[in-house]
């Protein structure tokens, strides 16, 4: 591997069974580009391109082990023709998947869907890593350091870097999928009180906190609506989904979809700090509205970087890190990005996102 960086985005666009799909390579580093594969009927090329760029920015604070990429298909993962679609995409994207790109999970994706894509390709998911490191595992989920709820763990680390210990702090979580449930579990482990959560249909809040860890596992196993399970179990207060944002809290974690918090919703937020655990959970106008109100936003390119960092460090080294040292390294990088970014943001009177880009832009320009 050369260590050189290729920076111009490359787009592979195709249509399968009347459904558009895109693979975008933002840049190639050390011969590789990595990103998730999103299955959503709301995805489009602009979003996939933005996500690919965001992946590179996430990795900048972690030394850019590999370049950023992203894939998306404009349908739900339960589409009746999804198997045939994956076969078409494996053929259409064969060159980049054989030469540079490794795809992991994103919204709507599952291990089974990714396994099927690579089965159609006729290669293991990590065949590009195995070329240089034959003892590396075949799948991302078998890498050393792959732990449950690791995106949530990174978001919680970012929150602690911003405000100190979470012990006794009241947190709200928008989103009850894999990331939202992971944030809840990791935040409770650090002593936080999970005062409210919302899913796609409703929100539930409780002054005494929600028993999230147990119910998260139960909801996953039973494939039941997460907040309905909470409501039935603890008898908390029900409210419309977006109304929860107006509840008072120390920290609000955004762990739902992209650009779901608009300026109008942002103006109702009463939390002191907002953590973007999802990819750009705030619209640009919402970001500006929160900055004008002196509400700190820790952006996704910091707080949603831990999973990508873990994976790409291992891709770049052929699974060469041990889990403990790797996670110590990731935590240190996130805390450094937040701490130094806050100092720069205060001096320059800009949002933390802008300060981060100024600090780490040189990583992406070389």
PDB file of N, CA and C in Angstrom, residues 178-211:
ATOM      1  N   UNK A 178     -30.740   0.823  16.025  1.00  0.00           N
ATOM      2  CA  UNK A 178     -29.483   0.268  16.533  1.00  0.00           C
ATOM      3  C   UNK A 178     -28.646   1.339  17.224  1.00  0.00           C
ATOM      4  N   UNK A 179     -28.558   2.531  16.609  1.00  0.00           N
ATOM      5  CA  UNK A 179     -27.727   3.586  17.191  1.00  0.00           C
ATOM      6  C   UNK A 179     -28.383   4.149  18.447  1.00  0.00           C
ATOM      7  N   UNK A 180     -29.678   4.450  18.387  1.00  0.00           N
ATOM      8  CA  UNK A 180     -30.355   5.023  19.544  1.00  0.00           C
ATOM      9  C   UNK A 180     -30.339   4.103  20.749  1.00  0.00           C
ATOM     10  N   UNK A 181     -30.636   2.831  20.520  1.00  0.00           N
ATOM     11  CA  UNK A 181     -30.594   1.867  21.620  1.00  0.00           C
ATOM     12  C   UNK A 181     -29.177   1.731  22.150  1.00  0.00           C
ATOM     13  N   UNK A 182     -28.200   1.768  21.255  1.00  0.00           N
ATOM     14  CA  UNK A 182     -26.803   1.689  21.686  1.00  0.00           C
ATOM     15  C   UNK A 182     -26.392   2.876  22.528  1.00  0.00           C
ATOM     16  N   UNK A 183     -26.828   4.070  22.142  1.00  0.00           N
ATOM     17  CA  UNK A 183     -26.553   5.269  22.947  1.00  0.00           C
ATOM     18  C   UNK A 183     -27.167   5.108  24.334  1.00  0.00           C
ATOM     19  N   UNK A 184     -28.408   4.637  24.387  1.00  0.00           N
ATOM     20  CA  UNK A 184     -29.093   4.482  25.670  1.00  0.00           C
ATOM     21  C   UNK A 184     -28.344   3.515  26.587  1.00  0.00           C
ATOM     22  N   UNK A 185     -27.940   2.385  26.040  1.00  0.00           N
ATOM     23  CA  UNK A 185     -27.242   1.392  26.844  1.00  0.00           C
ATOM     24  C   UNK A 185     -25.906   1.931  27.333  1.00  0.00           C
ATOM     25  N   UNK A 186     -25.135   2.528  26.435  1.00  0.00           N
ATOM     26  CA  UNK A 186     -23.817   3.044  26.821  1.00  0.00           C
ATOM     27  C   UNK A 186     -23.931   4.233  27.778  1.00  0.00           C
ATOM     28  N   UNK A 187     -24.934   5.102  27.566  1.00  0.00           N
ATOM     29  CA  UNK A 187     -25.108   6.249  28.473  1.00  0.00           C
ATOM     30  C   UNK A 187     -25.468   5.784  29.875  1.00  0.00           C
ATOM     31  N   UNK A 188     -26.330   4.781  29.982  1.00  0.00           N
ATOM     32  CA  UNK A 188     -26.692   4.276  31.304  1.00  0.00           C
ATOM     33  C   UNK A 188     -25.494   3.627  31.980  1.00  0.00           C
ATOM     34  N   UNK A 189     -24.657   2.959  31.217  1.00  0.00           N
ATOM     35  CA  UNK A 189     -23.447   2.377  31.791  1.00  0.00           C
ATOM     36  C   UNK A 189     -22.538   3.443  32.392  1.00  0.00           C
ATOM     37  N   UNK A 190     -22.598   4.662  31.833  1.00  0.00           N
ATOM     38  CA  UNK A 190     -21.775   5.770  32.344  1.00  0.00           C
ATOM     39  C   UNK A 190     -22.508   6.582  33.408  1.00  0.00           C
ATOM     40  N   UNK A 191     -23.676   6.120  33.841  1.00  0.00           N
ATOM     41  CA  UNK A 191     -24.375   6.767  34.948  1.00  0.00           C
ATOM     42  C   UNK A 191     -25.435   7.771  34.566  1.00  0.00           C
ATOM     43  N   UNK A 192     -25.745   7.896  33.281  1.00  0.00           N
ATOM     44  CA  UNK A 192     -26.764   8.861  32.859  1.00  0.00           C
ATOM     45  C   UNK A 192     -28.172   8.360  33.182  1.00  0.00           C
ATOM     46  N   UNK A 193     -29.090   9.289  33.279  1.00  0.00           N
ATOM     47  CA  UNK A 193     -30.510   8.982  33.425  1.00  0.00           C
ATOM     48  C   UNK A 193     -31.165   9.193  32.059  1.00  0.00           C
ATOM     49  N   UNK A 194     -31.647   8.121  31.457  1.00  0.00           N
ATOM     50  CA  UNK A 194     -32.303   8.237  30.157  1.00  0.00           C
ATOM     51  C   UNK A 194     -33.738   8.682  30.410  1.00  0.00           C
ATOM     52  N   UNK A 195     -33.974   9.968  30.248  1.00  0.00           N
ATOM     53  CA  UNK A 195     -35.262  10.545  30.592  1.00  0.00           C
ATOM     54  C   UNK A 195     -36.315  10.429  29.514  1.00  0.00           C
ATOM     55  N   UNK A 196     -35.907  10.137  28.287  1.00  0.00           N
ATOM     56  CA  UNK A 196     -36.889  10.014  27.208  1.00  0.00           C
ATOM     57  C   UNK A 196     -36.272   9.453  25.951  1.00  0.00           C
ATOM     58  N   UNK A 197     -37.097   8.745  25.193  1.00  0.00           N
ATOM     59  CA  UNK A 197     -36.681   8.222  23.900  1.00  0.00           C
ATOM     60  C   UNK A 197     -37.849   8.342  22.930  1.00  0.00           C
ATOM     61  N   UNK A 198     -37.517   8.470  21.657  1.00  0.00           N
ATOM     62  CA  UNK A 198     -38.562   8.495  20.641  1.00  0.00           C
ATOM     63  C   UNK A 198     -38.212   7.509  19.546  1.00  0.00           C
ATOM     64  N   UNK A 199     -39.257   6.926  18.941  1.00  0.00           N
ATOM     65  CA  UNK A 199     -39.069   6.130  17.741  1.00  0.00           C
ATOM     66  C   UNK A 199     -39.835   6.798  16.620  1.00  0.00           C
ATOM     67  N   UNK A 200     -40.090   6.101  15.541  1.00  0.00           N
ATOM     68  CA  UNK A 200     -40.712   6.733  14.391  1.00  0.00           C
ATOM     69  C   UNK A 200     -42.163   7.113  14.658  1.00  0.00           C
ATOM     70  N   UNK A 201     -42.791   6.519  15.676  1.00  0.00           N
ATOM     71  CA  UNK A 201     -44.210   6.739  15.925  1.00  0.00           C
ATOM     72  C   UNK A 201     -44.522   7.585  17.135  1.00  0.00           C
ATOM     73  N   UNK A 202     -43.690   7.509  18.178  1.00  0.00           N
ATOM     74  CA  UNK A 202     -44.066   8.120  19.454  1.00  0.00           C
ATOM     75  C   UNK A 202     -42.823   8.389  20.296  1.00  0.00           C
ATOM     76  N   UNK A 203     -43.042   9.092  21.409  1.00  0.00           N
ATOM     77  CA  UNK A 203     -41.981   9.291  22.394  1.00  0.00           C
ATOM     78  C   UNK A 203     -42.518   8.911  23.760  1.00  0.00           C
ATOM     79  N   UNK A 204     -41.624   8.481  24.627  1.00  0.00           N
ATOM     80  CA  UNK A 204     -42.009   8.195  26.002  1.00  0.00           C
ATOM     81  C   UNK A 204     -40.955   8.813  26.912  1.00  0.00           C
ATOM     82  N   UNK A 205     -41.399   9.500  27.963  1.00  0.00           N
ATOM     83  CA  UNK A 205     -40.497  10.145  28.906  1.00  0.00           C
ATOM     84  C   UNK A 205     -40.838   9.682  30.313  1.00  0.00           C
ATOM     85  N   UNK A 206     -39.840   9.746  31.184  1.00  0.00           N
ATOM     86  CA  UNK A 206     -40.042   9.353  32.574  1.00  0.00           C
ATOM     87  C   UNK A 206     -39.097  10.149  33.448  1.00  0.00           C
ATOM     88  N   UNK A 207     -39.624  10.736  34.507  1.00  0.00           N
ATOM     89  CA  UNK A 207     -38.799  11.530  35.414  1.00  0.00           C
ATOM     90  C   UNK A 207     -37.763  10.662  36.122  1.00  0.00           C
ATOM     91  N   UNK A 208     -38.066   9.397  36.319  1.00  0.00           N
ATOM     92  CA  UNK A 208     -37.171   8.510  37.055  1.00  0.00           C
ATOM     93  C   UNK A 208     -36.224   7.740  36.150  1.00  0.00           C
ATOM     94  N   UNK A 209     -36.326   7.933  34.858  1.00  0.00           N
ATOM     95  CA  UNK A 209     -35.454   7.226  33.932  1.00  0.00           C
ATOM     96  C   UNK A 209     -36.091   5.957  33.409  1.00  0.00           C
ATOM     97  N   UNK A 210     -35.629   5.521  32.253  1.00  0.00           N
ATOM     98  CA  UNK A 210     -36.184   4.358  31.576  1.00  0.00           C
ATOM     99  C   UNK A 210     -35.233   3.166  31.695  1.00  0.00           C
ATOM    100  N   UNK A 211     -35.774   1.952  31.898  1.00  0.00           N
ATOM    101  CA  UNK A 211     -34.938   0.745  31.998  1.00  0.00           C
ATOM    102  C   UNK A 211     -34.531   0.256  30.620  1.00  0.00           C
TER     103      UNK A 211
END
